[in-house]
Structures are given as C-alpha cells and as structure tokens.
Amino acid sequence: MNRNPHVAVVGATGAVGVEMIKTLEKRNFPVGKLTLLASARSVGKTLTFRGQEIAITELTKDSFAGVDIALFSAGGGISKEYAPIAVQAGCVVVDNSSAFRMDDSVPLVIPEINGEDVKKHKGIIANPNCTTAITLMALYPLHKEFGVKRIFASTYQAVSGTGAQAIEELKRQVEEIVSDKPVTKQVYPHQIAFNVLPHVDSFLPEGYTKEEMKMENEGRKIMHHATFRASVTCVRVPVYRAHSVAVSAEFDKPVTAEAAREVLKKAPGLDVVDDPEKKEYPLPLYVAEKYNCQVGRIRNDCALDNGLCFWVVGDQLLKGAALNAVQIAEELLK
Ligand code: A2P
C-alpha cells in the first residue's frame, strides 16, 4: 500500500461522508490525494479538506483509476454496484453499508476488537452497523473477561443515522409544530418530532427488523463468537446525533458491577461515565462529535443470573461509521 495513498470518499456529501473527510483531516491520515464522489446532483459543489476546496465529481465506473483506498457511504445499492468495480481497479474498499458485512470473504472489523481480521481482506472490508459497533465497544471487553451468552437490548437511535435528509425532517417538523402549522413527512412513515418510532430498517417475517438482527449476526462475526444471542428492539428518537443502547447481558462467569467497571475503565475507545449520585451518565447530546463511546448506569441485572445492565452511548456518525472506517484504513497502512 502506498504510504501516502490516494483516497476516494464515495457519498462525500452525505451525513457520514462529510464526517469521513473531517476524520481523515483530524487524525492526520497521510492522504496523498483526495477524490470526492457523489451523484450528478452534487457536481458543482465543493468541500474543504486541509484548507483546500475540492470539487465533487460524479461517481462513475471510471472514478477509481489510481485510487488506493475508497471509503464508501452512499447506501447498499451503490456499494453493490461500484465496490467490485473499485476493487477491479486495484483499490481497497472500506464499505459502510450492509451490502457485504455477512459475506464470508469480507472481514467485518472494529479495530479495537478484531483489527487483525483486516489482513484477510480480498479487496473489500466492511464497517459494522452503527448500533452494533457502539454496543460492542462496551460488550466485547466484558465478553473477554466474563464470556457473554446473550443480551437483551433497546436502542435509542438518532435521526442522523438515517442521513442528512432526516436531520432536516426533524428540524422542519419542530418548526412546523411550534408555529402551529400542519406537520409534513418525507423521510419517516410517522412524525419523528416529539415522538419515538419502534421501527428502524425494514421488517423481517419473524417480526424483528433487519437492524435488530444485525446485533446478533454482526456481533457473532466481529467477536468470533458463533453462539452469541441478541434480542433487540431498535427505536428511532428525536435526537440529532449519537445513539444510545440499554443492554442487559448474561455471562458464563459470575460478574459484579464493580468488576465490570474495572474492566470497562481499561477498554480502548471507551470512557466510563457512571456516577448516578452526581447525575452523571452518558448522554447523546454530550457524546455527539466525540471519538470515544461512553458507558454508565453499570449495575447487576436483577432478573438474570450472572447478569449486568449498562447504558452505552456513541456518536454513530463517528465510531458507528466514519471514525471506524478511517481506523480500518489506518490498519491497512500498518
Ligand atoms: P448526493 O448528495 O449527490 O445525493 P445520506 O446518507 O446523508 O443521505 O447521503 C448519501 C450520500 O450518497 C450522498 O453523498 C449522496 O450524494 C450519495 N449518493 C446517493 N445516490 C448516489 C448515486 N446514485 N451516485 C453517487 N452518490 C450517490
């Protein structure tokens, strides 16, 4: 791999794409050249990288000549169509969509957990689902110590996880409501302002949504834990940025809140914020734009044997997407 790689961001104008560009800059990723790709709609726009205006160009089959690393975040359809073309052109793809995550030939990586898996790539490396990534940042260190059997979890997912249009929808609906205008809907099937929607991604025949099953499926692959089980309810909440997850986890070995706290304090990419007496616990408002996830409300689970409850919050545009993708690119340069 070129030491100063030519990097392309596919979906550069999107909620995640913009964060990818910022993260490359903030982490001093040794970008030799940056190509910004989006749809024909964005041609004529520019974005700033290291103080320079870079023009957006239209994504086409010819976009990847000379590109070393392509960070994709333009949806699963675009990834399915263009990632193989990019690989053919000699590029390594870090894909943020769900298109290749469960493909056996594609590593699914959280660098703090299974960074070694990057080495097995055959051109494409997948970035995990945002909620799964944030949950595993706290769950995996506990798993290593106590052996997780299964979890029950509910998520509180921010609208920016749906994309830039959903941020606009929440803002617009709040303005409509406070000025007594009729509420308009374009992105979600129901009003998201002053509401919560127990519906993230599409429904499966069993009644769970696809998003809910990612925790078990992707969790097994990332943790190399084939029998891990997860029952999850995913909920969209009127928060701009950062997902929260309430987790009850059952372990093989006995676990106490104190022992868990000691393990979590040493975990990479994670801060323990857990002093309920002082009203200190992780809050999405304050975790937004932070690289590290935060965990708190750590307590023994009163309904499970060897069980533990915790509340983990992470910026899903960063650890759940852009940051994790750039960390994978950093692994590629090691
Ligand atoms: P564009 O802004 O030109 O539509 P988000 O997840 O925030 O909705 O962003 C989606 C990203 O994917 C945007 O950068 C968007 O570009 C890009 N995108 C959507 N459709 C296409 C397409 N057909 N070709 C290239 N990029 C696309």
Short mmCIF file of C-alpha atoms and ligand atoms in Angstrom, two decimals:
data_model
loop_
_atom_site.label_atom_id
_atom_site.label_comp_id
_atom_site.label_asym_id
_atom_site.label_seq_id
_atom_site.Cartn_x
_atom_site.Cartn_y
_atom_site.Cartn_z
CA MET A 1 0.00 0.00 0.00
CA ASN A 2 1.18 3.49 -0.98
CA ARG A 3 2.39 5.36 2.17
CA ASN A 4 0.51 8.47 1.03
CA PRO A 5 -2.50 6.85 -0.55
CA HIS A 6 -4.91 8.38 -2.97
CA VAL A 7 -8.20 8.21 -1.04
CA ALA A 8 -11.71 8.48 -2.50
CA VAL A 9 -14.84 9.15 -0.45
CA VAL A 10 -17.97 7.80 -2.16
CA GLY A 11 -21.02 9.67 -0.85
CA ALA A 12 -18.86 12.62 0.17
CA THR A 13 -21.83 14.99 0.56
CA GLY A 14 -23.76 12.68 2.90
CA ALA A 15 -24.02 12.78 6.69
CA VAL A 16 -21.30 10.10 7.02
CA GLY A 17 -19.22 11.22 4.01
CA VAL A 18 -18.71 14.70 5.46
CA GLU A 19 -17.53 13.12 8.74
CA MET A 20 -15.15 10.84 6.83
CA ILE A 21 -13.46 13.88 5.30
CA LYS A 22 -13.23 15.63 8.69
CA THR A 23 -11.89 12.48 10.36
CA LEU A 24 -9.19 11.97 7.70
CA GLU A 25 -8.08 15.55 8.38
CA LYS A 26 -8.31 15.45 12.20
CA ARG A 27 -6.43 12.18 12.51
CA ASN A 28 -3.74 13.35 10.07
CA PHE A 29 -4.36 10.37 7.84
CA PRO A 30 -1.50 10.60 5.29
CA VAL A 31 -3.77 11.34 2.31
CA GLY A 32 -1.70 11.85 -0.86
CA LYS A 33 -4.71 12.90 -2.93
CA LEU A 34 -8.42 13.11 -2.08
CA THR A 35 -11.19 12.44 -4.58
CA LEU A 36 -14.74 13.30 -3.54
CA LEU A 37 -17.52 11.40 -5.29
CA ALA A 38 -21.30 11.79 -5.11
CA SER A 39 -24.24 11.82 -7.50
CA ALA A 40 -24.62 14.11 -10.53
CA ARG A 41 -26.78 16.33 -8.26
CA SER A 42 -23.68 17.41 -6.33
CA VAL A 43 -21.47 18.28 -9.28
CA GLY A 44 -20.52 21.96 -8.96
CA LYS A 45 -20.34 21.78 -5.14
CA THR A 46 -17.05 21.81 -3.24
CA LEU A 47 -15.94 20.60 0.20
CA THR A 48 -12.92 21.74 2.20
CA PHE A 49 -10.06 19.42 3.13
CA ARG A 50 -6.94 20.80 4.88
CA GLY A 51 -7.98 24.32 3.90
CA GLN A 52 -8.38 23.48 0.21
CA GLU A 53 -11.61 23.45 -1.77
CA ILE A 54 -12.09 20.13 -3.52
CA ALA A 55 -14.71 19.83 -6.27
CA ILE A 56 -17.22 16.97 -6.03
CA THR A 57 -17.16 14.72 -9.07
CA GLU A 58 -19.84 12.33 -10.25
CA LEU A 59 -19.42 8.67 -9.32
CA THR A 60 -18.92 6.63 -12.50
CA LYS A 61 -17.32 3.32 -13.42
CA ASP A 62 -14.11 5.24 -14.25
CA SER A 63 -13.85 7.04 -10.89
CA PHE A 64 -11.34 4.64 -9.31
CA ALA A 65 -8.32 4.77 -11.64
CA GLY A 66 -5.26 5.42 -9.43
CA VAL A 67 -7.29 5.36 -6.19
CA ASP A 68 -5.68 3.26 -3.39
CA ILE A 69 -8.42 3.35 -0.73
CA ALA A 70 -12.12 4.11 -1.25
CA LEU A 71 -14.38 4.82 1.72
CA PHE A 72 -17.95 4.07 0.62
CA SER A 73 -21.02 5.56 2.30
CA ALA A 74 -23.65 6.09 -0.36
CA GLY A 75 -26.03 3.24 0.50
CA GLY A 76 -26.05 -0.50 -0.15
CA GLY A 77 -27.14 -0.27 -3.80
CA ILE A 78 -24.19 1.95 -4.74
CA SER A 79 -21.78 -0.32 -2.79
CA LYS A 80 -23.06 -3.47 -4.53
CA GLU A 81 -22.67 -1.85 -7.93
CA TYR A 82 -19.42 0.09 -7.52
CA ALA A 83 -17.32 -1.66 -4.84
CA PRO A 84 -16.44 -4.59 -7.19
CA ILE A 85 -15.54 -2.05 -9.90
CA ALA A 86 -13.26 -0.21 -7.47
CA VAL A 87 -11.58 -3.50 -6.42
CA GLN A 88 -11.10 -4.36 -10.08
CA ALA A 89 -9.29 -1.03 -10.48
CA GLY A 90 -6.86 -2.05 -7.72
CA CYS A 91 -8.48 -0.15 -4.88
CA VAL A 92 -9.18 -1.39 -1.33
CA VAL A 93 -12.78 -0.58 -0.36
CA VAL A 94 -13.91 0.17 3.20
CA ASP A 95 -17.68 -0.14 2.91
CA ASN A 96 -20.04 1.44 5.41
CA SER A 97 -23.18 -0.19 4.00
CA SER A 98 -24.65 -3.57 4.96
CA ALA A 99 -24.07 -4.94 1.43
CA PHE A 100 -21.04 -7.15 2.22
CA ARG A 101 -20.99 -7.41 6.01
CA MET A 102 -22.11 -11.02 6.24
CA ASP A 103 -20.13 -12.17 3.18
CA ASP A 104 -17.62 -14.82 4.38
CA SER A 105 -14.87 -13.42 2.17
CA VAL A 106 -15.25 -9.91 3.61
CA PRO A 107 -13.79 -9.03 7.03
CA LEU A 108 -16.15 -7.09 9.29
CA VAL A 109 -13.96 -5.03 11.57
CA ILE A 110 -13.91 -2.91 14.70
CA PRO A 111 -10.18 -2.20 15.06
CA GLU A 112 -10.26 -2.28 18.90
CA ILE A 113 -11.82 -5.78 18.74
CA ASN A 114 -10.70 -7.65 15.64
CA GLY A 115 -8.27 -5.35 13.84
CA GLU A 116 -6.25 -8.43 12.85
CA ASP A 117 -9.10 -9.51 10.53
CA VAL A 118 -8.24 -6.61 8.18
CA LYS A 119 -5.31 -8.70 6.91
CA LYS A 120 -7.70 -11.30 5.46
CA HIS A 121 -9.32 -8.88 3.03
CA LYS A 122 -9.68 -9.60 -0.68
CA GLY A 123 -10.39 -6.02 -1.67
CA ILE A 124 -13.41 -5.17 0.49
CA ILE A 125 -13.56 -4.60 4.27
CA ALA A 126 -16.94 -3.94 5.85
CA ASN A 127 -17.69 -1.37 8.53
CA PRO A 128 -20.25 -2.69 11.06
CA ASN A 129 -23.75 -1.45 11.74
CA CYS A 130 -23.59 1.67 13.92
CA THR A 131 -25.62 0.36 16.86
CA THR A 132 -23.73 -2.93 16.85
CA ALA A 133 -20.37 -1.12 16.85
CA ILE A 134 -21.33 1.12 19.77
CA THR A 135 -22.73 -1.78 21.82
CA LEU A 136 -19.69 -3.99 21.20
CA MET A 137 -17.29 -1.26 22.35
CA ALA A 138 -18.59 -1.97 25.87
CA LEU A 139 -19.75 -5.57 25.47
CA TYR A 140 -16.59 -7.07 23.99
CA PRO A 141 -14.22 -6.16 26.88
CA LEU A 142 -16.80 -7.70 29.24
CA HIS A 143 -17.09 -10.77 26.99
CA LYS A 144 -13.30 -11.30 27.10
CA GLU A 145 -13.40 -11.31 30.89
CA PHE A 146 -16.74 -12.96 31.71
CA GLY A 147 -17.90 -14.70 28.47
CA VAL A 148 -21.17 -13.26 27.18
CA LYS A 149 -24.02 -15.69 26.44
CA ARG A 150 -26.79 -13.38 25.33
CA ILE A 151 -28.09 -9.84 25.55
CA PHE A 152 -31.45 -8.11 25.60
CA ALA A 153 -31.26 -4.52 24.37
CA SER A 154 -33.28 -1.48 23.35
CA THR A 155 -31.77 1.25 21.23
CA TYR A 156 -32.42 4.99 21.07
CA GLN A 157 -31.17 5.94 17.61
CA ALA A 158 -30.54 9.46 16.36
CA VAL A 159 -32.04 10.72 13.11
CA SER A 160 -28.64 11.44 11.52
CA GLY A 161 -28.28 7.65 11.25
CA THR A 162 -30.91 7.83 8.50
CA GLY A 163 -28.96 10.52 6.64
CA ALA A 164 -28.81 14.24 6.06
CA GLN A 165 -32.46 14.45 4.94
CA ALA A 166 -33.69 13.05 8.26
CA ILE A 167 -31.89 15.79 10.23
CA GLU A 168 -33.78 18.31 8.08
CA GLU A 169 -37.06 16.45 8.68
CA LEU A 170 -36.74 16.65 12.48
CA LYS A 171 -35.83 20.34 12.33
CA ARG A 172 -38.66 21.15 9.92
CA GLN A 173 -41.26 19.25 11.97
CA VAL A 174 -40.22 21.02 15.19
CA GLU A 175 -40.59 24.38 13.42
CA GLU A 176 -43.98 23.36 11.99
CA ILE A 177 -45.26 22.22 15.38
CA VAL A 178 -44.14 25.27 17.36
CA SER A 179 -45.67 27.57 14.73
CA ASP A 180 -48.97 25.61 14.64
CA LYS A 181 -48.53 24.50 11.03
CA PRO A 182 -49.51 21.05 9.68
CA VAL A 183 -46.71 18.51 10.12
CA THR A 184 -45.18 17.29 6.84
CA LYS A 185 -43.43 13.89 6.44
CA GLN A 186 -40.93 12.85 3.79
CA VAL A 187 -38.40 10.51 5.38
CA TYR A 188 -40.13 8.57 8.19
CA PRO A 189 -43.59 6.97 7.97
CA HIS A 190 -44.68 8.90 11.10
CA GLN A 191 -43.89 12.22 12.78
CA ILE A 192 -40.46 11.94 14.47
CA ALA A 193 -40.56 15.30 16.33
CA PHE A 194 -41.87 14.80 19.91
CA ASN A 195 -42.32 11.08 19.18
CA VAL A 196 -40.37 7.78 19.15
CA LEU A 197 -40.66 5.17 16.38
CA PRO A 198 -40.10 1.47 17.19
CA HIS A 199 -39.11 0.93 13.57
CA VAL A 200 -35.55 1.11 12.21
CA ASP A 201 -34.90 -0.56 8.83
CA SER A 202 -37.37 -3.00 7.23
CA PHE A 203 -39.35 -5.75 8.96
CA LEU A 204 -38.48 -9.45 8.63
CA PRO A 205 -41.08 -12.27 8.64
CA GLU A 206 -40.19 -13.13 12.28
CA GLY A 207 -41.26 -9.65 13.41
CA TYR A 208 -37.80 -8.26 14.15
CA THR A 209 -36.35 -5.60 11.84
CA LYS A 210 -33.17 -6.12 9.82
CA GLU A 211 -31.44 -3.54 12.03
CA GLU A 212 -32.38 -5.54 15.16
CA MET A 213 -30.87 -8.77 13.82
CA LYS A 214 -27.57 -7.07 12.90
CA MET A 215 -26.57 -7.12 16.58
CA GLU A 216 -26.58 -10.95 16.74
CA ASN A 217 -25.31 -11.61 13.22
CA GLU A 218 -22.58 -8.99 13.09
CA GLY A 219 -21.79 -9.45 16.80
CA ARG A 220 -21.01 -13.16 16.19
CA LYS A 221 -18.71 -12.35 13.30
CA ILE A 222 -16.83 -9.47 14.96
CA MET A 223 -16.39 -11.18 18.36
CA HIS A 224 -15.66 -14.58 16.75
CA HIS A 225 -18.43 -15.92 18.99
CA ALA A 226 -20.70 -18.26 16.99
CA THR A 227 -23.29 -18.83 19.74
CA PHE A 228 -23.80 -15.20 20.84
CA ARG A 229 -27.52 -14.33 21.00
CA ALA A 230 -29.16 -10.92 20.96
CA SER A 231 -32.80 -9.89 21.24
CA VAL A 232 -33.05 -6.22 20.31
CA THR A 233 -35.73 -3.57 19.82
CA CYS A 234 -34.48 -0.64 17.74
CA VAL A 235 -36.15 2.72 18.28
CA ARG A 236 -35.68 5.98 16.40
CA VAL A 237 -35.75 9.01 18.73
CA PRO A 238 -35.80 12.77 18.04
CA VAL A 239 -32.09 13.23 18.77
CA TYR A 240 -29.86 14.76 16.09
CA ARG A 241 -26.73 12.79 16.75
CA ALA A 242 -25.38 9.84 18.87
CA HIS A 243 -27.12 6.52 19.50
CA SER A 244 -27.82 5.15 22.99
CA VAL A 245 -28.33 1.47 23.86
CA ALA A 246 -29.75 -0.02 27.08
CA VAL A 247 -28.25 -3.50 27.46
CA SER A 248 -28.93 -6.44 29.79
CA ALA A 249 -26.21 -9.04 29.30
CA GLU A 250 -25.91 -12.57 30.66
CA PHE A 251 -22.43 -14.06 31.13
CA ASP A 252 -20.95 -17.53 31.67
CA LYS A 253 -18.95 -16.40 34.69
CA PRO A 254 -20.17 -14.54 37.77
CA VAL A 255 -19.93 -10.78 37.28
CA THR A 256 -20.38 -7.79 39.58
CA ALA A 257 -20.89 -4.15 38.72
CA GLU A 258 -17.57 -3.32 40.43
CA ALA A 259 -15.61 -5.92 38.46
CA ALA A 260 -17.28 -4.81 35.22
CA ARG A 261 -16.44 -1.17 35.92
CA GLU A 262 -12.76 -2.06 36.38
CA VAL A 263 -12.72 -3.91 33.05
CA LEU A 264 -14.52 -1.10 31.22
CA LYS A 265 -12.19 1.59 32.61
CA LYS A 266 -9.31 -0.10 30.76
CA ALA A 267 -11.19 -0.67 27.49
CA PRO A 268 -9.86 1.20 24.43
CA GLY A 269 -12.11 3.81 22.79
CA LEU A 270 -14.45 3.85 25.78
CA ASP A 271 -14.95 6.21 28.74
CA VAL A 272 -16.79 5.21 31.91
CA VAL A 273 -19.22 7.98 32.94
CA ASP A 274 -21.02 6.45 35.88
CA ASP A 275 -21.80 8.48 38.96
CA PRO A 276 -25.59 8.46 39.30
CA GLU A 277 -25.40 10.28 42.67
CA LYS A 278 -23.93 13.26 40.81
CA LYS A 279 -26.41 12.73 37.92
CA GLU A 280 -23.53 11.62 35.72
CA TYR A 281 -24.28 9.11 32.99
CA PRO A 282 -23.68 9.13 29.23
CA LEU A 283 -25.97 11.47 27.28
CA PRO A 284 -26.20 11.59 23.47
CA LEU A 285 -26.13 15.38 23.48
CA TYR A 286 -22.65 15.37 25.02
CA VAL A 287 -21.28 12.27 23.29
CA ALA A 288 -22.03 13.80 19.85
CA GLU A 289 -18.80 14.61 17.97
CA LYS A 290 -16.64 12.60 20.41
CA TYR A 291 -14.47 9.73 19.17
CA ASN A 292 -14.84 7.64 22.33
CA CYS A 293 -18.08 5.90 23.29
CA GLN A 294 -19.28 6.29 26.88
CA VAL A 295 -20.74 3.68 29.24
CA GLY A 296 -22.61 4.17 32.51
CA ARG A 297 -25.56 3.00 34.65
CA ILE A 298 -23.49 -0.15 35.24
CA ARG A 299 -25.35 -2.41 37.68
CA ASN A 300 -26.03 -6.05 38.47
CA ASP A 301 -29.06 -7.24 36.49
CA CYS A 302 -31.78 -8.22 38.98
CA ALA A 303 -33.56 -10.56 36.52
CA LEU A 304 -30.62 -12.54 35.09
CA ASP A 305 -28.08 -14.91 36.64
CA ASN A 306 -24.55 -13.57 36.08
CA GLY A 307 -26.23 -10.56 34.53
CA LEU A 308 -25.22 -6.97 34.08
CA CYS A 309 -27.11 -3.88 32.89
CA PHE A 310 -25.41 -0.93 31.25
CA TRP A 311 -26.15 2.12 29.09
CA VAL A 312 -23.72 2.77 26.24
CA VAL A 313 -23.75 5.85 24.00
CA GLY A 314 -21.67 6.61 20.92
CA ASP A 315 -21.59 9.05 18.03
CA GLN A 316 -22.91 6.79 15.31
CA LEU A 317 -21.53 9.05 12.57
CA LEU A 318 -18.05 8.60 14.10
CA LYS A 319 -17.48 5.27 15.92
CA GLY A 320 -20.54 3.85 14.17
CA ALA A 321 -19.31 4.93 10.73
CA ALA A 322 -16.65 7.49 9.70
CA LEU A 323 -14.15 7.05 12.55
CA ASN A 324 -14.29 3.26 12.38
CA ALA A 325 -13.80 3.41 8.57
CA VAL A 326 -10.74 5.67 8.92
CA GLN A 327 -9.37 3.42 11.71
CA ILE A 328 -9.69 0.47 9.29
CA ALA A 329 -7.80 2.49 6.68
CA GLU A 330 -5.11 3.15 9.33
CA GLU A 331 -4.87 -0.63 9.93
CA LEU A 332 -4.29 -1.06 6.19
CA LEU A 333 -1.24 1.22 6.37
CA LYS A 334 0.31 -0.60 9.35
P1 A2P B 1 -25.75 13.39 -3.31
O1 A2P B 1 -25.59 14.40 -2.22
O2 A2P B 1 -25.15 13.85 -4.60
O3 A2P B 1 -27.15 12.86 -3.45
P2 A2P B 1 -27.03 10.46 3.21
O4 A2P B 1 -26.72 9.10 3.79
O5 A2P B 1 -26.70 11.58 4.14
O6 A2P B 1 -28.41 10.55 2.64
O7 A2P B 1 -26.01 10.65 1.97
C1 A2P B 1 -25.99 9.76 0.88
C2 A2P B 1 -24.73 10.02 0.05
O8 A2P B 1 -24.76 9.11 -1.05
C3 A2P B 1 -24.66 11.41 -0.55
O9 A2P B 1 -23.32 11.82 -0.63
C4 A2P B 1 -25.24 11.20 -1.93
O10 A2P B 1 -24.82 12.12 -2.89
C5 A2P B 1 -24.66 9.84 -2.26
N1 A2P B 1 -25.41 9.21 -3.34
C6 A2P B 1 -26.73 8.89 -3.36
N2 A2P B 1 -27.07 8.36 -4.54
C7 A2P B 1 -25.95 8.34 -5.30
C8 A2P B 1 -25.64 7.93 -6.64
N3 A2P B 1 -26.57 7.41 -7.44
N4 A2P B 1 -24.36 8.07 -7.06
C9 A2P B 1 -23.42 8.58 -6.27
N5 A2P B 1 -23.64 9.01 -4.99
C10 A2P B 1 -24.89 8.89 -4.52
#
